[in-house]
């Protein structure tokens, strides 16, 4: 019989060793498992939590390890350490259940190591990167870009599970994303370009308000999801989807009333939703993304006529992808004026606004609302 913990170890190995994406892998494994809804929720908590706290768990178990470990053994140990220290599961339950879920050949080792971890008592962490379980570069970057206090609080907030927020049409979307879609201000009958639309969360929400959305995404699978989600949420007649590069959108200049560029980004504001993302993204990716973001937003600006509104958003907290893009626009595009940023729980950030994950228990986001003026660029 598959137990919750055995399934969790399998998932952890596939994420760690094979590079599987947690948010894609786990739902499929749960569907095939036959576990009860309660056990399914428990598996999700175990897997997401252990993946997030991987660095911290390794620091807890490594002093008691004197040989290289196979992925299944290491992940069973991480799972045990996670329950002991972060879920505060009583030692007798956490140790014996994890030993049962561990590979048979290593049960003695898993039992011995977890007992030692359990005896460790209150943990004194060596540093915040280990305690909060992020790569050092992420801790350094977030703190230097948004400040030590807010940065540490944001990283802590993104270790907590994300609440499920369901829209009236059944689409599950973080509250922050819904707010960003609303910042576009799409009116019934208007045409709105969404140039980074997949999987369609914001496009479908704007269409609900009565606007027609011309949605593109460079990734055919993601563009397909926009169409599928438009159908599922009952707005297929108002969402037109194409596969295209937002740097060269297939629409004439000035042909839409408003545009949204919800750009690909480093995702450092949504780490609570993507538990493995912190281990994937590299420091070098951030600058590459910022240059793509500048190109995307400049191309979208050409789609709106004077008076038209452009929203640039990213679900990250780095300076280059937020205020950096804003500063570049301010110097490169005299045909765009910034409109007042949204108020609390957002905070003014450059000419735009930043929503910290701890401010309203949402994803972290940056949004900049611009209006095209009559000047040439
Ligand atoms: C943050 S996601 C968009 C989320 C979407 N707006 C929503 O609310 O569901 C960014 C999207 O940009 C797409 N993308 C990346 N590079 C692109 C490009 N050059 N042109 C258009 N889309 C691009 C990605 O495939 C991804 O689907």
XYZ file of C-alpha atoms and ligand atoms in Angstrom:
404
model
C 0.000 0.000 0.000
C 1.240 3.488 -0.787
C 1.428 5.519 2.369
C 1.468 9.297 2.397
C 5.115 9.391 3.449
C 6.213 6.783 0.891
C 4.558 8.835 -1.850
C 6.234 11.957 -0.460
C 9.677 10.324 -0.635
C 9.020 9.232 -4.251
C 8.007 12.778 -5.179
C 11.015 14.300 -3.417
C 13.397 11.998 -5.303
C 11.836 12.875 -8.648
C 12.057 16.591 -7.914
C 15.589 16.449 -6.517
C 17.264 13.831 -8.726
C 15.251 14.039 -11.945
C 14.484 17.770 -11.943
C 10.679 17.331 -11.951
C 8.623 20.457 -11.201
C 6.822 20.030 -7.878
C 3.650 21.837 -8.937
C 3.328 19.680 -12.064
C 4.441 16.373 -10.554
C 2.573 16.221 -7.259
C -1.039 16.639 -8.485
C -0.580 13.776 -10.999
C 0.962 11.472 -8.397
C -1.866 12.252 -5.989
C -4.521 11.564 -8.629
C -3.001 8.144 -9.271
C -2.537 7.335 -5.566
C -6.014 6.506 -4.316
C -5.222 8.401 -1.101
C -7.974 10.134 0.864
C -8.353 13.936 0.483
C -6.819 14.356 3.933
C -3.769 12.264 3.070
C -3.418 14.081 -0.234
C -3.269 17.405 1.562
C -0.709 15.907 3.966
C 1.493 14.664 1.092
C 1.396 18.112 -0.513
C 2.391 19.749 2.753
C 5.221 17.248 3.281
C 6.613 17.526 -0.238
C 6.294 21.293 -0.652
C 7.628 21.934 2.839
C 10.576 19.546 2.528
C 11.527 20.949 -0.892
C 11.406 24.508 0.450
C 13.390 23.651 3.557
C 15.899 21.437 1.741
C 18.944 23.457 2.742
C 17.872 23.678 6.375
C 17.102 19.940 6.506
C 20.482 19.046 5.006
C 22.167 21.194 7.631
C 20.284 19.276 10.333
C 21.195 15.809 9.064
C 24.688 16.281 7.602
C 26.584 16.202 10.941
C 25.394 12.613 11.390
C 26.283 11.368 7.904
C 29.710 9.989 7.040
C 29.127 8.624 3.513
C 27.533 9.714 0.245
C 23.793 9.023 0.225
C 21.524 7.848 -2.573
C 18.744 10.283 -3.434
C 16.027 8.109 -1.874
C 17.861 7.856 1.440
C 18.761 11.547 1.593
C 15.202 12.551 0.793
C 13.755 10.221 3.418
C 16.078 11.880 5.932
C 15.077 15.363 4.785
C 11.429 14.393 5.117
C 12.015 13.149 8.664
C 13.959 16.257 9.656
C 11.263 18.487 8.177
C 8.569 16.836 10.280
C 10.646 16.926 13.448
C 11.824 20.514 13.250
C 9.313 22.404 11.099
C 6.062 20.507 11.661
C 7.040 19.678 15.248
C 5.705 16.167 14.827
C 6.410 14.165 18.023
C 9.654 12.211 17.591
C 8.177 8.741 18.064
C 5.645 9.309 15.259
C 7.919 11.177 12.837
C 10.839 8.760 13.170
C 8.985 5.461 12.949
C 6.692 6.543 10.094
C 9.619 7.927 8.107
C 11.693 4.803 8.718
C 8.784 2.760 7.303
C 8.768 4.952 4.183
C 12.555 4.761 3.704
C 14.264 2.225 1.405
C 14.585 -1.086 3.278
C 18.389 -1.216 2.915
C 18.795 2.115 4.732
C 16.224 1.889 7.494
C 18.825 1.432 10.224
C 20.681 4.544 9.101
C 17.510 6.621 8.760
C 16.364 5.556 12.213
C 19.731 6.381 13.805
C 20.125 9.770 12.128
C 16.576 10.938 12.801
C 16.852 9.968 16.449
C 19.942 12.147 16.721
C 18.181 15.044 14.988
C 15.238 14.597 17.377
C 17.565 14.736 20.392
C 19.067 18.025 19.150
C 16.435 20.197 20.842
C 16.054 23.888 19.935
C 18.063 24.604 16.788
C 20.655 27.358 16.642
C 21.005 28.139 12.951
C 24.360 29.306 11.585
C 22.834 32.035 9.383
C 19.560 33.207 7.822
C 20.258 31.501 4.502
C 20.285 28.141 6.275
C 17.462 28.983 8.687
C 15.140 30.254 5.957
C 16.508 27.713 3.463
C 17.323 29.838 0.436
C 20.466 30.009 -1.705
C 22.792 32.692 -0.327
C 22.499 34.786 -3.500
C 18.701 35.005 -3.115
C 18.992 36.175 0.494
C 21.646 38.732 -0.406
C 19.803 39.987 -3.470
C 16.380 40.367 -1.879
C 17.807 42.096 1.190
C 19.947 44.500 -0.785
C 17.124 45.290 -3.216
C 14.201 45.798 -0.822
C 15.989 46.273 2.490
C 17.215 43.944 5.211
C 14.070 43.941 7.329
C 11.470 43.694 4.542
C 13.621 41.278 2.582
C 13.980 38.862 5.494
C 10.251 39.108 6.232
C 9.428 38.442 2.561
C 11.636 35.352 2.509
C 10.029 34.077 5.711
C 6.524 34.730 4.332
C 7.313 32.713 1.212
C 8.060 29.659 3.359
C 4.402 29.554 4.381
C 1.882 27.706 2.191
C -0.123 29.881 -0.200
C -3.853 30.187 0.483
C -6.133 28.911 -2.265
C -8.094 31.785 -3.760
C -10.854 30.815 -6.131
C -12.580 33.349 -8.402
C -16.337 33.240 -8.918
C -15.730 31.520 -12.292
C -13.823 28.694 -10.578
C -10.337 29.778 -11.742
C -7.740 29.563 -8.987
C -5.663 32.732 -8.963
C -3.678 34.566 -6.349
C -5.340 37.752 -5.165
C -2.327 39.802 -6.271
C -2.672 38.629 -9.882
C -6.320 39.585 -9.856
C -5.405 43.065 -8.600
C -2.839 43.459 -11.386
C -5.436 42.520 -14.009
C -7.776 45.116 -12.509
C -5.070 47.827 -12.702
C -5.328 47.621 -16.490
C -8.793 49.173 -16.084
C -10.252 47.392 -19.135
C -13.717 48.751 -19.962
C -16.524 46.802 -21.645
C -16.075 46.868 -25.422
C -12.384 47.870 -25.333
C -9.612 45.907 -27.017
C -6.792 44.927 -24.702
C -3.504 43.299 -25.713
C -2.008 40.818 -23.258
C 1.420 40.077 -24.704
C 2.614 37.491 -22.142
C -0.720 35.829 -21.556
C -0.129 32.157 -20.697
C -1.840 30.464 -18.907
C -4.478 33.186 -19.111
C -5.299 34.081 -15.521
C -5.261 37.816 -16.098
C -6.622 37.653 -19.666
C -9.706 35.714 -18.571
C -10.292 38.032 -15.616
C -10.111 41.131 -17.837
C -12.474 39.463 -20.331
C -15.008 38.936 -17.548
C -15.291 42.699 -17.300
C -16.542 42.865 -20.906
C -13.360 43.770 -22.838
C -12.006 41.790 -25.783
C -8.527 40.457 -25.096
C -6.018 39.788 -27.833
C -3.699 37.395 -26.065
C -0.332 36.128 -27.235
C 2.340 33.935 -25.737
C 5.564 32.772 -27.334
C 5.150 29.294 -25.864
C 2.555 27.256 -27.817
C 1.606 25.147 -24.787
C 1.055 28.253 -22.678
C -0.953 29.904 -25.472
C -3.066 26.727 -25.634
C -3.739 27.045 -21.916
C -5.065 30.571 -22.442
C -7.601 29.251 -24.954
C -8.538 26.312 -22.710
C -8.950 28.542 -19.664
C -11.023 31.056 -21.629
C -13.370 28.238 -22.625
C -13.485 26.801 -19.113
C -14.322 30.165 -17.554
C -16.947 31.058 -20.170
C -15.161 33.939 -21.938
C -13.911 32.204 -25.095
C -15.868 34.640 -27.274
C -13.864 37.558 -25.851
C -10.356 36.072 -25.765
C -8.486 35.720 -29.069
C -5.284 33.731 -28.719
C -2.195 33.507 -30.935
C 1.306 32.118 -30.563
C 3.636 35.078 -31.043
C 6.665 36.827 -29.595
C 5.701 39.842 -27.518
C 8.811 41.646 -28.759
C 7.205 41.635 -32.223
C 3.457 41.486 -31.527
C 1.303 40.777 -34.600
C -0.931 43.851 -34.084
C -0.704 47.245 -35.840
C 0.607 50.236 -33.845
C -2.118 51.989 -31.880
C -4.606 49.169 -32.511
C -5.606 48.423 -28.892
C -6.969 50.611 -26.099
C -4.810 49.095 -23.383
C -1.961 46.636 -23.026
C -0.671 44.373 -20.298
C 2.884 43.033 -20.158
C 2.940 40.480 -17.357
C 6.501 39.632 -18.172
C 8.532 36.473 -17.611
C 10.657 37.146 -14.551
C 12.855 35.572 -11.884
C 9.728 34.775 -9.847
C 11.261 35.727 -6.495
C 7.816 36.958 -5.351
C 6.043 33.629 -5.870
C 8.422 31.211 -4.227
C 5.785 29.976 -1.791
C 3.795 28.656 -4.773
C 6.762 27.075 -6.532
C 8.704 25.366 -3.775
C 11.532 24.129 -6.012
C 11.990 27.415 -7.926
C 14.496 28.836 -5.431
C 16.882 25.972 -6.246
C 16.518 26.378 -10.014
C 16.900 30.073 -10.707
C 20.412 31.483 -10.964
C 21.745 34.952 -10.211
C 22.753 35.381 -13.874
C 19.181 34.797 -15.085
C 17.991 38.058 -13.559
C 19.867 40.385 -15.919
C 18.910 38.339 -18.988
C 15.251 38.575 -17.941
C 15.492 42.325 -17.329
C 16.693 42.906 -20.857
C 13.810 40.786 -22.246
C 11.370 42.739 -20.051
C 12.572 46.060 -21.471
C 12.045 44.814 -25.019
C 8.581 43.445 -24.215
C 7.335 46.587 -22.539
C 8.687 48.853 -25.285
C 6.980 46.771 -27.976
C 3.675 46.815 -26.082
C 3.857 50.587 -25.672
C 3.723 50.924 -29.459
C 0.399 49.068 -29.558
C -1.525 51.742 -27.667
C -2.583 55.137 -29.051
C -2.150 58.445 -27.177
C -4.366 58.182 -24.096
C -4.001 54.395 -23.993
C -2.905 52.623 -20.806
C -0.031 50.178 -20.433
C 0.577 48.021 -17.351
C 3.921 46.350 -16.752
C 3.985 43.702 -14.036
C 6.325 41.047 -12.706
C 6.002 38.585 -9.824
C 9.443 39.291 -8.444
C 11.234 41.615 -6.054
C 14.598 42.337 -7.685
C 15.514 45.946 -8.422
C 16.612 45.397 -12.020
C 13.289 43.814 -12.972
C 11.163 46.423 -11.164
C 12.584 49.907 -10.641
C 15.324 49.108 -13.175
C 12.802 48.624 -15.982
C 10.887 51.684 -14.760
C 14.031 53.855 -14.808
C 14.912 52.637 -18.266
C 11.398 53.492 -19.508
C 11.552 56.927 -17.895
C 14.744 57.703 -19.781
C 14.011 55.900 -23.063
C 10.311 56.695 -23.594
C 9.196 60.302 -23.287
C 5.833 59.253 -24.789
C 4.825 57.446 -21.583
C 3.686 59.079 -18.326
C 3.303 57.147 -15.099
C -0.163 57.120 -13.548
C -0.558 57.115 -9.748
C 0.378 53.727 -8.271
C -2.193 51.661 -6.356
C -2.432 52.291 -2.606
C -2.100 49.927 0.363
C -1.336 47.086 0.656
C 0.891 48.121 -2.269
C 3.705 50.535 -1.539
C 5.118 53.127 -3.897
C 8.205 51.728 -5.653
C 9.855 53.941 -8.239
C 6.952 55.293 -10.294
C 5.122 52.002 -9.733
C 4.158 49.895 -6.725
C 5.461 46.852 -4.933
C 3.295 44.329 -3.128
C 5.335 42.419 -0.578
C 4.191 38.844 0.103
C 3.868 39.608 3.826
C 1.727 42.740 3.293
C -1.548 40.949 2.527
C -0.624 37.236 2.393
C -0.443 37.305 -1.410
C 2.221 36.645 -3.983
C 4.869 39.368 -4.254
C 4.358 41.632 -7.281
C 5.489 44.834 -8.919
C 3.163 46.864 -11.142
C 3.690 50.042 -13.124
C 0.748 51.825 -14.777
C 1.617 54.113 -17.693
C -0.368 56.254 -20.114
C 0.779 57.159 -23.581
C 0.921 60.922 -24.061
C 0.864 62.722 -27.392
C 4.654 63.172 -27.611
C 6.748 61.177 -30.042
C 9.092 58.775 -28.383
C 4.326 35.579 -15.806
S 3.822 34.557 -17.082
C 2.284 35.289 -17.556
C 1.129 34.924 -16.659
C -0.213 35.339 -17.245
N -0.246 36.757 -17.553
C -1.361 35.001 -16.325
O -1.865 35.862 -15.613
O -1.799 33.847 -16.328
C 4.862 35.041 -18.391
C 4.544 34.403 -19.743
O 5.354 35.032 -20.722
C 5.631 34.108 -21.730
N 6.751 34.630 -22.523
C 8.078 34.518 -22.304
N 8.773 35.159 -23.259
C 7.860 35.701 -24.090
C 7.939 36.473 -25.278
N 9.117 36.832 -25.795
N 6.799 36.841 -25.886
C 5.586 36.487 -25.385
N 5.458 35.723 -24.275
C 6.573 35.362 -23.635
C 5.877 32.831 -20.990
O 5.667 31.715 -21.842
C 4.846 32.918 -19.861
O 3.672 32.226 -20.211
